[in-house]
Amino acid sequence: MISLTFIKDYISGFISKFITDVYQIEDFLMINKRLLVKNLLAHNDENSFYDKKRFINIGEKEGKAKFLKHVCALANSNPNNNSFIVIGVEDEENDIVGVDFFDDSKIQNLVNAYIDNPPLISYENIPFPHLPENKVVGLVTIRSNGKVCSLRKNIWKYFGGSVFFRDGSISMPKVFDIKLKDTNSYTVAEIERQASNNIELTLNGVIDFLYNRHKDLEGNYRVFKEQFVVCWAGSTKRSGDKTYYSRVDIELINEQVKLFYSTLDEVEIEYTENTFSITEYVNMGLNKHRRYHPLERVDISFFDNGTYKIESTLLFKPPQYVKSTLHHIYNTNNTILNKIKKKLPLSNIDKRELKNLPNTYLICALNGFDEARTILEENRWIIKDCNREVYDSLKECLRILRKVKYS
């Protein structure tokens, strides 16, 4: 086990050097995203550079349309600075209640598909101490490309070509006097400056991660470029010369950002002097014939100028099955769902099949049964009320389908 004194001495040393160097880099700030969220929430009323939501659902057409509308409006209202959407906050009292960890590295692809002149966009998962381990605050950061962005095609009740701007706390369509104006640069820069990181926050973050939140797991940390600290923890399993992790939590401590979280999948972690890589595997198959398939590789590259870049590569090759077998499974799943909707009792066989229902619908969706994904989306709340464990599996399956769709 790594000693607490060693961690403090090592991190204090590299952060002291970082603090000296940072003031030699013009306009550089390493932002603590948890502080940033708090500073944004201090502006109780939503405005032209910031919006807050209890949750978003980009899996359904209405939720996707509303999300794209807000992205478009915030980008157009802030051509020269970042704008933000904070997710997991009760609107009335500003209470931070959190949402599920949302792993969607393809969200830029979604925006590119539906918006002309799309802004740069990122979704980050921000842990808060009072939230359960599987809950975070979602932070969407939007950066305009300096041009007016508009919807590329019809979606829900919004027409292709629509242009949105922020009118106070509301995203509104605009059909005349469409001109980008910079009114928030100073305010946003000041909010970001107040959220800059420091030695105490980084030290506390590392110690809390290793010794409080994950004291029952094997924990590790790695320092990159004398500036960035990545911590990870999980249950380990060794196969040959490789180590795999389950119950995985990975954080970029400096910015208080969860890079990965899963209680279900297995992960392989590799690193060099300048990079940290995560390869995720998903357990899929029919009946007892399940095996781990590589899903996605995420490479984080750290640079000498205090910046980093995250790139993801989809590795997934869906397993293929005989259509007649899948037809039987698909019809069985539909029958079980109909029983649940009608509140009819499930047989012991039905209950066993229910545990595999999300996984088998996923396999059907990946083998040409296009309605399988829609069925999962439309019945997620029914399944949540019926069986929470099955619901957690369903969310994982929808996450995989999102990645495949937008890659």
CSV table of C-alpha atoms in Angstrom, one decimal:
chain,number,residue,atom,x,y,z
A,1,MET,CA,0.0,0.0,0.0
A,2,ILE,CA,1.3,3.5,-0.9
A,3,SER,CA,2.2,5.5,2.3
A,4,LEU,CA,0.3,8.7,2.9
A,5,THR,CA,3.5,10.6,3.6
A,6,PHE,CA,5.0,9.5,0.3
A,7,ILE,CA,1.9,10.8,-1.6
A,8,LYS,CA,1.9,14.1,0.2
A,9,ASP,CA,5.7,14.7,-0.4
A,10,TYR,CA,5.6,13.6,-4.0
A,11,ILE,CA,2.5,15.6,-5.0
A,12,SER,CA,3.5,18.7,-3.1
A,13,GLY,CA,6.8,18.7,-5.0
A,14,PHE,CA,5.4,18.5,-8.5
A,15,ILE,CA,2.5,20.9,-7.7
A,16,SER,CA,4.9,23.5,-6.3
A,17,LYS,CA,6.9,23.4,-9.6
A,18,PHE,CA,3.6,23.6,-11.5
A,19,ILE,CA,2.5,26.7,-9.5
A,20,THR,CA,5.8,28.3,-10.4
A,21,ASP,CA,5.5,27.4,-14.1
A,22,VAL,CA,1.8,28.2,-14.5
A,23,TYR,CA,2.3,32.0,-14.2
A,24,GLN,CA,4.7,31.9,-17.0
A,25,ILE,CA,2.0,30.5,-19.3
A,26,GLU,CA,-0.3,33.2,-20.6
A,27,ASP,CA,-4.0,32.7,-20.1
A,28,PHE,CA,-3.5,29.2,-18.6
A,29,LEU,CA,-5.8,27.9,-15.9
A,30,MET,CA,-6.3,24.3,-14.7
A,31,ILE,CA,-9.9,24.4,-13.8
A,32,ASN,CA,-11.3,22.4,-10.9
A,33,LYS,CA,-14.7,21.4,-12.4
A,34,ARG,CA,-16.4,20.9,-9.0
A,35,LEU,CA,-15.6,24.5,-8.1
A,36,LEU,CA,-16.7,25.6,-11.5
A,37,VAL,CA,-20.1,24.0,-11.0
A,38,LYS,CA,-20.4,25.6,-7.6
A,39,ASN,CA,-19.5,29.0,-9.1
A,40,LEU,CA,-22.1,28.6,-11.8
A,41,LEU,CA,-24.8,27.6,-9.4
A,42,ALA,CA,-24.0,30.7,-7.4
A,43,HIS,CA,-25.7,32.5,-10.3
A,44,ASN,CA,-29.1,31.3,-9.1
A,45,ASP,CA,-30.9,32.3,-12.3
A,46,GLU,CA,-30.0,30.6,-15.5
A,47,ASN,CA,-28.8,33.1,-18.1
A,48,SER,CA,-27.3,33.5,-21.5
A,49,PHE,CA,-24.1,31.5,-20.7
A,50,TYR,CA,-25.4,28.8,-18.4
A,51,ASP,CA,-28.4,26.5,-18.0
A,52,LYS,CA,-29.2,23.8,-15.5
A,53,LYS,CA,-31.3,20.6,-15.8
A,54,ARG,CA,-32.5,17.9,-13.4
A,55,PHE,CA,-31.6,15.4,-16.2
A,56,ILE,CA,-31.4,15.0,-19.9
A,57,ASN,CA,-32.4,12.1,-22.1
A,58,ILE,CA,-30.8,12.2,-25.5
A,59,GLY,CA,-32.0,8.6,-26.1
A,60,GLU,CA,-35.6,9.8,-26.9
A,61,LYS,CA,-36.4,12.2,-29.7
A,62,GLU,CA,-37.9,14.9,-27.6
A,63,GLY,CA,-35.1,14.9,-25.1
A,64,LYS,CA,-32.5,14.9,-27.9
A,65,ALA,CA,-34.3,17.8,-29.6
A,66,LYS,CA,-34.4,20.0,-26.5
A,67,PHE,CA,-30.8,19.3,-25.7
A,68,LEU,CA,-29.7,20.3,-29.2
A,69,LYS,CA,-31.8,23.4,-29.0
A,70,HIS,CA,-30.1,24.5,-25.8
A,71,VAL,CA,-26.6,23.7,-27.3
A,72,CYS,CA,-27.4,25.8,-30.3
A,73,ALA,CA,-28.8,28.7,-28.3
A,74,LEU,CA,-25.9,28.8,-25.8
A,75,ALA,CA,-23.3,28.6,-28.6
A,76,ASN,CA,-24.9,31.5,-30.6
A,77,SER,CA,-25.3,33.6,-27.4
A,78,ASN,CA,-21.6,33.2,-26.5
A,79,PRO,CA,-19.4,33.3,-29.6
A,80,ASN,CA,-16.2,34.1,-27.8
A,81,ASN,CA,-16.3,32.1,-24.6
A,82,ASN,CA,-17.5,28.9,-23.0
A,83,SER,CA,-21.1,28.3,-22.0
A,84,PHE,CA,-22.4,25.5,-19.8
A,85,ILE,CA,-25.2,23.2,-19.0
A,86,VAL,CA,-25.2,21.7,-15.4
A,87,ILE,CA,-27.1,18.5,-15.1
A,88,GLY,CA,-28.3,16.9,-11.8
A,89,VAL,CA,-29.6,20.0,-10.1
A,90,GLU,CA,-33.1,20.7,-8.8
A,91,ASP,CA,-34.2,23.9,-10.5
A,92,GLU,CA,-36.2,25.5,-7.6
A,93,GLU,CA,-33.7,25.2,-4.7
A,94,ASN,CA,-30.5,24.6,-6.6
A,95,ASP,CA,-30.0,21.3,-4.7
A,96,ILE,CA,-27.3,19.1,-6.2
A,97,VAL,CA,-29.0,15.7,-6.4
A,98,GLY,CA,-26.8,14.1,-9.2
A,99,VAL,CA,-27.5,11.9,-12.1
A,100,ASP,CA,-26.1,8.5,-13.3
A,101,PHE,CA,-22.5,8.5,-14.6
A,102,PHE,CA,-22.9,9.3,-18.3
A,103,ASP,CA,-20.3,7.8,-20.6
A,104,ASP,CA,-20.9,9.1,-24.1
A,105,SER,CA,-17.6,10.0,-25.8
A,106,LYS,CA,-19.5,10.4,-29.1
A,107,ILE,CA,-21.6,13.4,-28.0
A,108,GLN,CA,-19.7,15.6,-30.4
A,109,ASN,CA,-20.8,13.3,-33.2
A,110,LEU,CA,-24.4,13.7,-32.2
A,111,VAL,CA,-24.0,17.5,-32.3
A,112,ASN,CA,-22.2,17.4,-35.7
A,113,ALA,CA,-25.0,15.2,-37.1
A,114,TYR,CA,-27.8,17.7,-36.2
A,115,ILE,CA,-26.3,21.2,-36.2
A,116,ASP,CA,-24.7,23.3,-38.9
A,117,ASN,CA,-21.6,25.1,-37.8
A,118,PRO,CA,-21.5,22.9,-34.7
A,119,PRO,CA,-19.8,24.1,-31.6
A,120,LEU,CA,-17.1,22.1,-29.7
A,121,ILE,CA,-18.8,20.2,-26.9
A,122,SER,CA,-17.8,18.0,-24.1
A,123,TYR,CA,-19.7,16.1,-21.3
A,124,GLU,CA,-17.8,15.6,-18.1
A,125,ASN,CA,-18.9,13.7,-14.9
A,126,ILE,CA,-18.1,15.6,-11.7
A,127,PRO,CA,-18.1,13.8,-8.4
A,128,PHE,CA,-19.5,15.5,-5.3
A,129,PRO,CA,-18.7,14.2,-1.8
A,130,HIS,CA,-22.3,14.0,-0.6
A,131,LEU,CA,-23.5,12.0,-3.6
A,132,PRO,CA,-23.6,8.2,-3.8
A,133,GLU,CA,-20.6,6.6,-5.5
A,134,ASN,CA,-22.6,6.0,-8.8
A,135,LYS,CA,-24.0,9.6,-8.9
A,136,VAL,CA,-22.3,12.7,-10.4
A,137,VAL,CA,-23.1,16.1,-11.7
A,138,GLY,CA,-23.0,16.3,-15.5
A,139,LEU,CA,-21.2,19.3,-16.9
A,140,VAL,CA,-21.6,20.1,-20.6
A,141,THR,CA,-19.1,22.7,-21.9
A,142,ILE,CA,-20.0,24.4,-25.2
A,143,ARG,CA,-17.5,26.4,-27.3
A,144,SER,CA,-18.8,28.3,-30.3
A,145,ASN,CA,-16.8,28.2,-33.6
A,146,GLY,CA,-17.6,31.8,-34.1
A,147,LYS,CA,-20.3,31.2,-36.7
A,148,VAL,CA,-24.1,31.1,-36.4
A,149,CYS,CA,-25.2,27.5,-35.7
A,150,SER,CA,-28.6,26.2,-36.7
A,151,LEU,CA,-30.4,22.9,-36.8
A,152,ARG,CA,-29.4,20.9,-39.9
A,153,LYS,CA,-32.7,18.9,-40.1
A,154,ASN,CA,-36.1,18.5,-38.6
A,155,ILE,CA,-36.2,16.9,-35.1
A,156,TRP,CA,-39.3,16.6,-33.0
A,157,LYS,CA,-41.2,19.9,-33.3
A,158,TYR,CA,-38.2,21.9,-34.4
A,159,PHE,CA,-37.6,22.6,-38.1
A,160,GLY,CA,-34.3,22.3,-40.0
A,161,GLY,CA,-32.7,25.7,-40.4
A,162,SER,CA,-34.0,27.0,-37.0
A,163,VAL,CA,-31.6,29.3,-35.2
A,164,PHE,CA,-31.8,29.7,-31.4
A,165,PHE,CA,-30.5,32.3,-29.0
A,166,ARG,CA,-30.8,32.7,-25.2
A,167,ASP,CA,-33.3,35.2,-24.0
A,168,GLY,CA,-32.5,35.3,-20.3
A,169,SER,CA,-32.9,31.7,-19.1
A,170,ILE,CA,-34.9,30.5,-22.1
A,171,SER,CA,-33.7,29.2,-25.4
A,172,MET,CA,-35.8,31.0,-28.1
A,173,PRO,CA,-35.9,30.7,-31.9
A,174,LYS,CA,-34.9,33.8,-33.8
A,175,VAL,CA,-35.7,34.7,-37.4
A,176,PHE,CA,-34.4,38.3,-37.8
A,177,ASP,CA,-31.4,40.3,-36.7
A,178,ILE,CA,-29.4,37.2,-36.4
A,179,LYS,CA,-26.0,38.5,-35.3
A,180,LEU,CA,-23.5,37.0,-32.8
A,181,LYS,CA,-22.7,39.4,-30.0
A,182,ASP,CA,-20.1,39.0,-27.2
A,183,THR,CA,-21.6,40.1,-23.9
A,184,ASN,CA,-20.3,37.5,-21.4
A,185,SER,CA,-16.5,37.0,-22.0
A,186,TYR,CA,-15.4,38.9,-18.8
A,187,THR,CA,-18.0,37.2,-16.6
A,188,VAL,CA,-17.2,33.7,-17.8
A,189,ALA,CA,-13.4,34.3,-17.5
A,190,GLU,CA,-13.9,35.5,-14.0
A,191,ILE,CA,-16.0,32.4,-13.0
A,192,GLU,CA,-13.3,30.1,-14.5
A,193,ARG,CA,-10.5,32.0,-12.8
A,194,GLN,CA,-12.2,31.5,-9.4
A,195,ALA,CA,-12.4,27.8,-10.1
A,196,SER,CA,-8.6,27.4,-10.7
A,197,ASN,CA,-7.0,24.5,-8.9
A,198,ASN,CA,-4.5,24.6,-6.0
A,199,ILE,CA,-2.2,22.3,-4.0
A,200,GLU,CA,-4.7,21.7,-1.2
A,201,LEU,CA,-7.5,20.7,-3.5
A,202,THR,CA,-5.3,18.3,-5.4
A,203,LEU,CA,-3.8,16.7,-2.3
A,204,ASN,CA,-7.2,16.3,-0.7
A,205,GLY,CA,-8.6,14.8,-3.9
A,206,VAL,CA,-5.9,12.1,-4.1
A,207,ILE,CA,-6.1,11.2,-0.4
A,208,ASP,CA,-9.9,11.1,-0.5
A,209,PHE,CA,-9.9,8.9,-3.6
A,210,LEU,CA,-7.4,6.3,-2.3
A,211,TYR,CA,-8.1,6.2,1.4
A,212,ASN,CA,-11.8,7.1,1.8
A,213,ARG,CA,-13.9,6.3,-1.2
A,214,HIS,CA,-11.9,3.3,-2.4
A,215,LYS,CA,-10.2,1.9,0.7
A,216,ASP,CA,-11.6,-1.6,0.0
A,217,LEU,CA,-10.1,-1.7,-3.6
A,218,GLU,CA,-6.7,-1.7,-5.1
A,219,GLY,CA,-5.9,1.9,-5.7
A,220,ASN,CA,-3.1,3.6,-7.8
A,221,TYR,CA,-2.1,7.0,-9.1
A,222,ARG,CA,0.1,8.3,-11.8
A,223,VAL,CA,1.6,11.8,-12.4
A,224,PHE,CA,1.9,13.1,-15.9
A,225,LYS,CA,4.1,16.0,-17.0
A,226,GLU,CA,4.5,17.1,-13.4
A,227,GLN,CA,1.0,18.6,-13.6
A,228,PHE,CA,-1.7,16.0,-13.9
A,229,VAL,CA,-2.7,13.3,-11.4
A,230,VAL,CA,-4.8,10.3,-12.5
A,231,CYS,CA,-6.1,8.0,-9.8
A,232,TRP,CA,-7.8,4.7,-10.4
A,233,ALA,CA,-9.2,1.9,-8.3
A,234,GLY,CA,-10.9,-1.5,-8.8
A,235,SER,CA,-10.9,-5.2,-8.1
A,236,THR,CA,-8.0,-6.7,-10.0
A,237,LYS,CA,-7.8,-9.9,-11.9
A,238,ARG,CA,-4.5,-11.0,-13.6
A,239,SER,CA,-4.3,-13.1,-16.7
A,240,GLY,CA,-0.8,-13.7,-18.0
A,241,ASP,CA,1.1,-10.4,-18.0
A,242,LYS,CA,-2.0,-8.3,-18.1
A,243,THR,CA,-4.2,-6.9,-15.2
A,244,TYR,CA,-7.9,-6.3,-15.6
A,245,TYR,CA,-10.1,-4.2,-13.4
A,246,SER,CA,-13.7,-4.5,-12.4
A,247,ARG,CA,-15.7,-2.1,-10.2
A,248,VAL,CA,-13.6,0.5,-11.9
A,249,ASP,CA,-13.4,4.2,-11.0
A,250,ILE,CA,-10.9,6.5,-12.7
A,251,GLU,CA,-10.5,10.2,-12.0
A,252,LEU,CA,-8.4,13.1,-13.3
A,253,ILE,CA,-8.0,14.6,-9.8
A,254,ASN,CA,-6.8,18.1,-10.8
A,255,GLU,CA,-10.0,18.8,-12.6
A,256,GLN,CA,-12.3,16.7,-10.4
A,257,VAL,CA,-13.5,14.8,-13.4
A,258,LYS,CA,-14.5,11.1,-13.5
A,259,LEU,CA,-13.0,9.6,-16.6
A,260,PHE,CA,-14.6,6.2,-16.2
A,261,TYR,CA,-17.0,4.4,-13.9
A,262,SER,CA,-18.6,1.0,-14.1
A,263,THR,CA,-19.6,-1.7,-11.7
A,264,LEU,CA,-20.3,-4.2,-14.5
A,265,ASP,CA,-17.6,-4.1,-17.2
A,266,GLU,CA,-13.9,-5.0,-17.1
A,267,VAL,CA,-11.2,-2.6,-18.0
A,268,GLU,CA,-7.5,-2.8,-19.0
A,269,ILE,CA,-5.3,0.1,-18.0
A,270,GLU,CA,-2.0,1.0,-19.7
A,271,TYR,CA,0.2,4.0,-19.4
A,272,THR,CA,3.4,5.5,-20.7
A,273,GLU,CA,5.3,8.6,-19.7
A,274,ASN,CA,2.9,10.8,-21.7
A,275,THR,CA,-0.4,8.8,-22.1
A,276,PHE,CA,-3.0,7.0,-20.1
A,277,SER,CA,-5.1,4.5,-21.9
A,278,ILE,CA,-8.4,2.7,-20.9
A,279,THR,CA,-9.7,-0.3,-22.9
A,280,GLU,CA,-13.2,-1.3,-21.9
A,281,TYR,CA,-14.6,-4.8,-22.4
A,282,VAL,CA,-18.3,-5.8,-22.3
A,283,ASN,CA,-19.6,-9.3,-21.4
A,284,MET,CA,-22.0,-10.5,-24.0
A,285,GLY,CA,-23.5,-13.7,-25.4
A,286,LEU,CA,-26.5,-16.0,-25.4
A,287,ASN,CA,-27.3,-18.3,-22.5
A,288,LYS,CA,-24.0,-19.5,-20.9
A,289,HIS,CA,-21.9,-18.7,-23.9
A,290,ARG,CA,-20.8,-15.3,-22.9
A,291,ARG,CA,-17.4,-13.7,-23.4
A,292,TYR,CA,-15.7,-10.4,-23.1
A,293,HIS,CA,-15.6,-8.2,-26.3
A,294,PRO,CA,-13.4,-5.1,-26.5
A,295,LEU,CA,-15.8,-2.1,-26.8
A,296,GLU,CA,-13.7,1.1,-26.8
A,297,ARG,CA,-10.2,2.4,-26.2
A,298,VAL,CA,-9.7,5.9,-24.7
A,299,ASP,CA,-6.3,7.5,-25.0
A,300,ILE,CA,-5.5,10.5,-22.9
A,301,SER,CA,-2.4,12.4,-24.1
A,302,PHE,CA,-0.7,14.9,-21.8
A,303,PHE,CA,1.5,17.7,-23.2
A,304,ASP,CA,4.3,19.9,-21.8
A,305,ASN,CA,2.2,23.1,-22.2
A,306,GLY,CA,-0.3,22.0,-19.5
A,307,THR,CA,-2.9,20.7,-21.9
A,308,TYR,CA,-4.3,17.2,-22.6
A,309,LYS,CA,-6.3,15.5,-25.3
A,310,ILE,CA,-8.8,12.7,-25.1
A,311,GLU,CA,-9.3,10.4,-28.1
A,312,SER,CA,-11.6,7.4,-28.3
A,313,THR,CA,-11.6,4.6,-30.7
A,314,LEU,CA,-14.5,2.1,-31.0
A,315,LEU,CA,-13.2,-1.4,-31.1
A,316,PHE,CA,-16.5,-3.2,-31.0
A,317,LYS,CA,-17.4,-6.0,-33.4
A,318,PRO,CA,-20.9,-7.3,-32.5
A,319,PRO,CA,-21.3,-11.0,-32.2
A,320,GLN,CA,-23.5,-12.4,-34.9
A,321,TYR,CA,-26.1,-15.1,-34.4
A,322,VAL,CA,-28.6,-17.2,-36.5
A,323,LYS,CA,-31.7,-15.1,-37.2
A,324,SER,CA,-34.1,-17.9,-36.3
A,325,THR,CA,-32.6,-18.2,-32.8
A,326,LEU,CA,-32.8,-14.4,-32.3
A,327,HIS,CA,-36.5,-14.3,-33.5
A,328,HIS,CA,-37.4,-16.8,-30.8
A,329,ILE,CA,-35.5,-14.8,-28.1
A,330,TYR,CA,-37.0,-11.5,-29.4
A,331,ASN,CA,-40.5,-12.8,-29.2
A,332,THR,CA,-39.9,-14.2,-25.7
A,333,ASN,CA,-38.6,-10.9,-24.5
A,334,ASN,CA,-41.7,-9.1,-25.9
A,335,THR,CA,-44.0,-11.6,-24.1
A,336,ILE,CA,-42.2,-11.0,-20.8
A,337,LEU,CA,-42.5,-7.2,-21.2
A,338,ASN,CA,-46.2,-7.4,-22.0
A,339,LYS,CA,-46.7,-9.5,-18.8
A,340,ILE,CA,-44.9,-6.8,-16.8
A,341,LYS,CA,-47.0,-4.0,-18.3
A,342,LYS,CA,-50.3,-5.9,-17.6
A,343,LYS,CA,-49.0,-6.7,-14.1
A,344,LEU,CA,-49.3,-10.4,-14.7
A,345,PRO,CA,-47.3,-12.9,-12.6
A,346,LEU,CA,-44.0,-14.1,-14.1
A,347,SER,CA,-43.1,-17.7,-14.0
A,348,ASN,CA,-39.7,-18.9,-12.7
A,349,ILE,CA,-38.5,-19.2,-16.3
A,350,ASP,CA,-39.7,-15.7,-17.1
A,351,LYS,CA,-37.8,-14.4,-14.1
A,352,ARG,CA,-34.6,-16.0,-15.3
A,353,GLU,CA,-35.1,-14.7,-18.8
A,354,LEU,CA,-35.8,-11.2,-17.4
A,355,LYS,CA,-32.3,-11.0,-16.0
A,356,ASN,CA,-30.9,-11.5,-19.5
A,357,LEU,CA,-33.5,-9.3,-21.3
A,358,PRO,CA,-31.4,-6.2,-21.8
A,359,ASN,CA,-28.4,-8.2,-23.0
A,360,THR,CA,-30.5,-10.3,-25.5
A,361,TYR,CA,-32.4,-7.2,-26.8
A,362,LEU,CA,-28.9,-5.6,-27.3
A,363,ILE,CA,-27.8,-8.6,-29.3
A,364,CYS,CA,-31.0,-8.4,-31.3
A,365,ALA,CA,-30.5,-4.7,-32.0
A,366,LEU,CA,-26.9,-5.4,-33.2
A,367,ASN,CA,-28.1,-8.1,-35.5
A,368,GLY,CA,-30.7,-6.1,-37.5
A,369,PHE,CA,-33.7,-6.0,-35.1
A,370,ASP,CA,-34.0,-2.2,-35.3
A,371,GLU,CA,-37.0,-2.0,-33.0
A,372,ALA,CA,-35.1,-3.7,-30.1
A,373,ARG,CA,-33.4,-0.4,-29.2
A,374,THR,CA,-36.7,1.5,-29.2
A,375,ILE,CA,-38.3,-1.1,-27.0
A,376,LEU,CA,-35.5,-0.7,-24.5
A,377,GLU,CA,-35.8,3.1,-24.5
A,378,GLU,CA,-39.6,3.1,-24.2
A,379,ASN,CA,-39.7,0.5,-21.4
A,380,ARG,CA,-36.8,1.6,-19.3
A,381,TRP,CA,-39.0,3.1,-16.5
A,382,ILE,CA,-41.3,0.0,-16.4
A,383,ILE,CA,-38.2,-2.2,-16.0
A,384,LYS,CA,-36.8,0.1,-13.3
A,385,ASP,CA,-40.0,-0.3,-11.2
A,386,CYS,CA,-39.9,-4.1,-11.8
A,387,ASN,CA,-36.2,-4.9,-11.1
A,388,ARG,CA,-33.4,-2.4,-10.3
A,389,GLU,CA,-30.6,-4.8,-11.2
A,390,VAL,CA,-32.1,-5.4,-14.7
A,391,TYR,CA,-32.5,-1.7,-15.1
A,392,ASP,CA,-28.8,-1.1,-14.4
A,393,SER,CA,-28.0,-3.7,-17.1
A,394,LEU,CA,-30.5,-1.9,-19.5
A,395,LYS,CA,-28.7,1.4,-19.0
A,396,GLU,CA,-25.4,-0.3,-19.9
A,397,CYS,CA,-26.9,-1.7,-23.1
A,398,LEU,CA,-28.3,1.6,-24.2
A,399,ARG,CA,-24.9,3.2,-23.6
A,400,ILE,CA,-23.3,0.6,-25.9
A,401,LEU,CA,-25.9,1.3,-28.6
A,402,ARG,CA,-25.3,5.0,-28.4
A,403,LYS,CA,-21.6,4.5,-28.9
A,404,VAL,CA,-22.2,2.2,-31.9
A,405,LYS,CA,-24.7,4.6,-33.5
A,406,TYR,CA,-22.6,7.8,-33.3
A,407,SER,CA,-19.3,6.2,-34.3
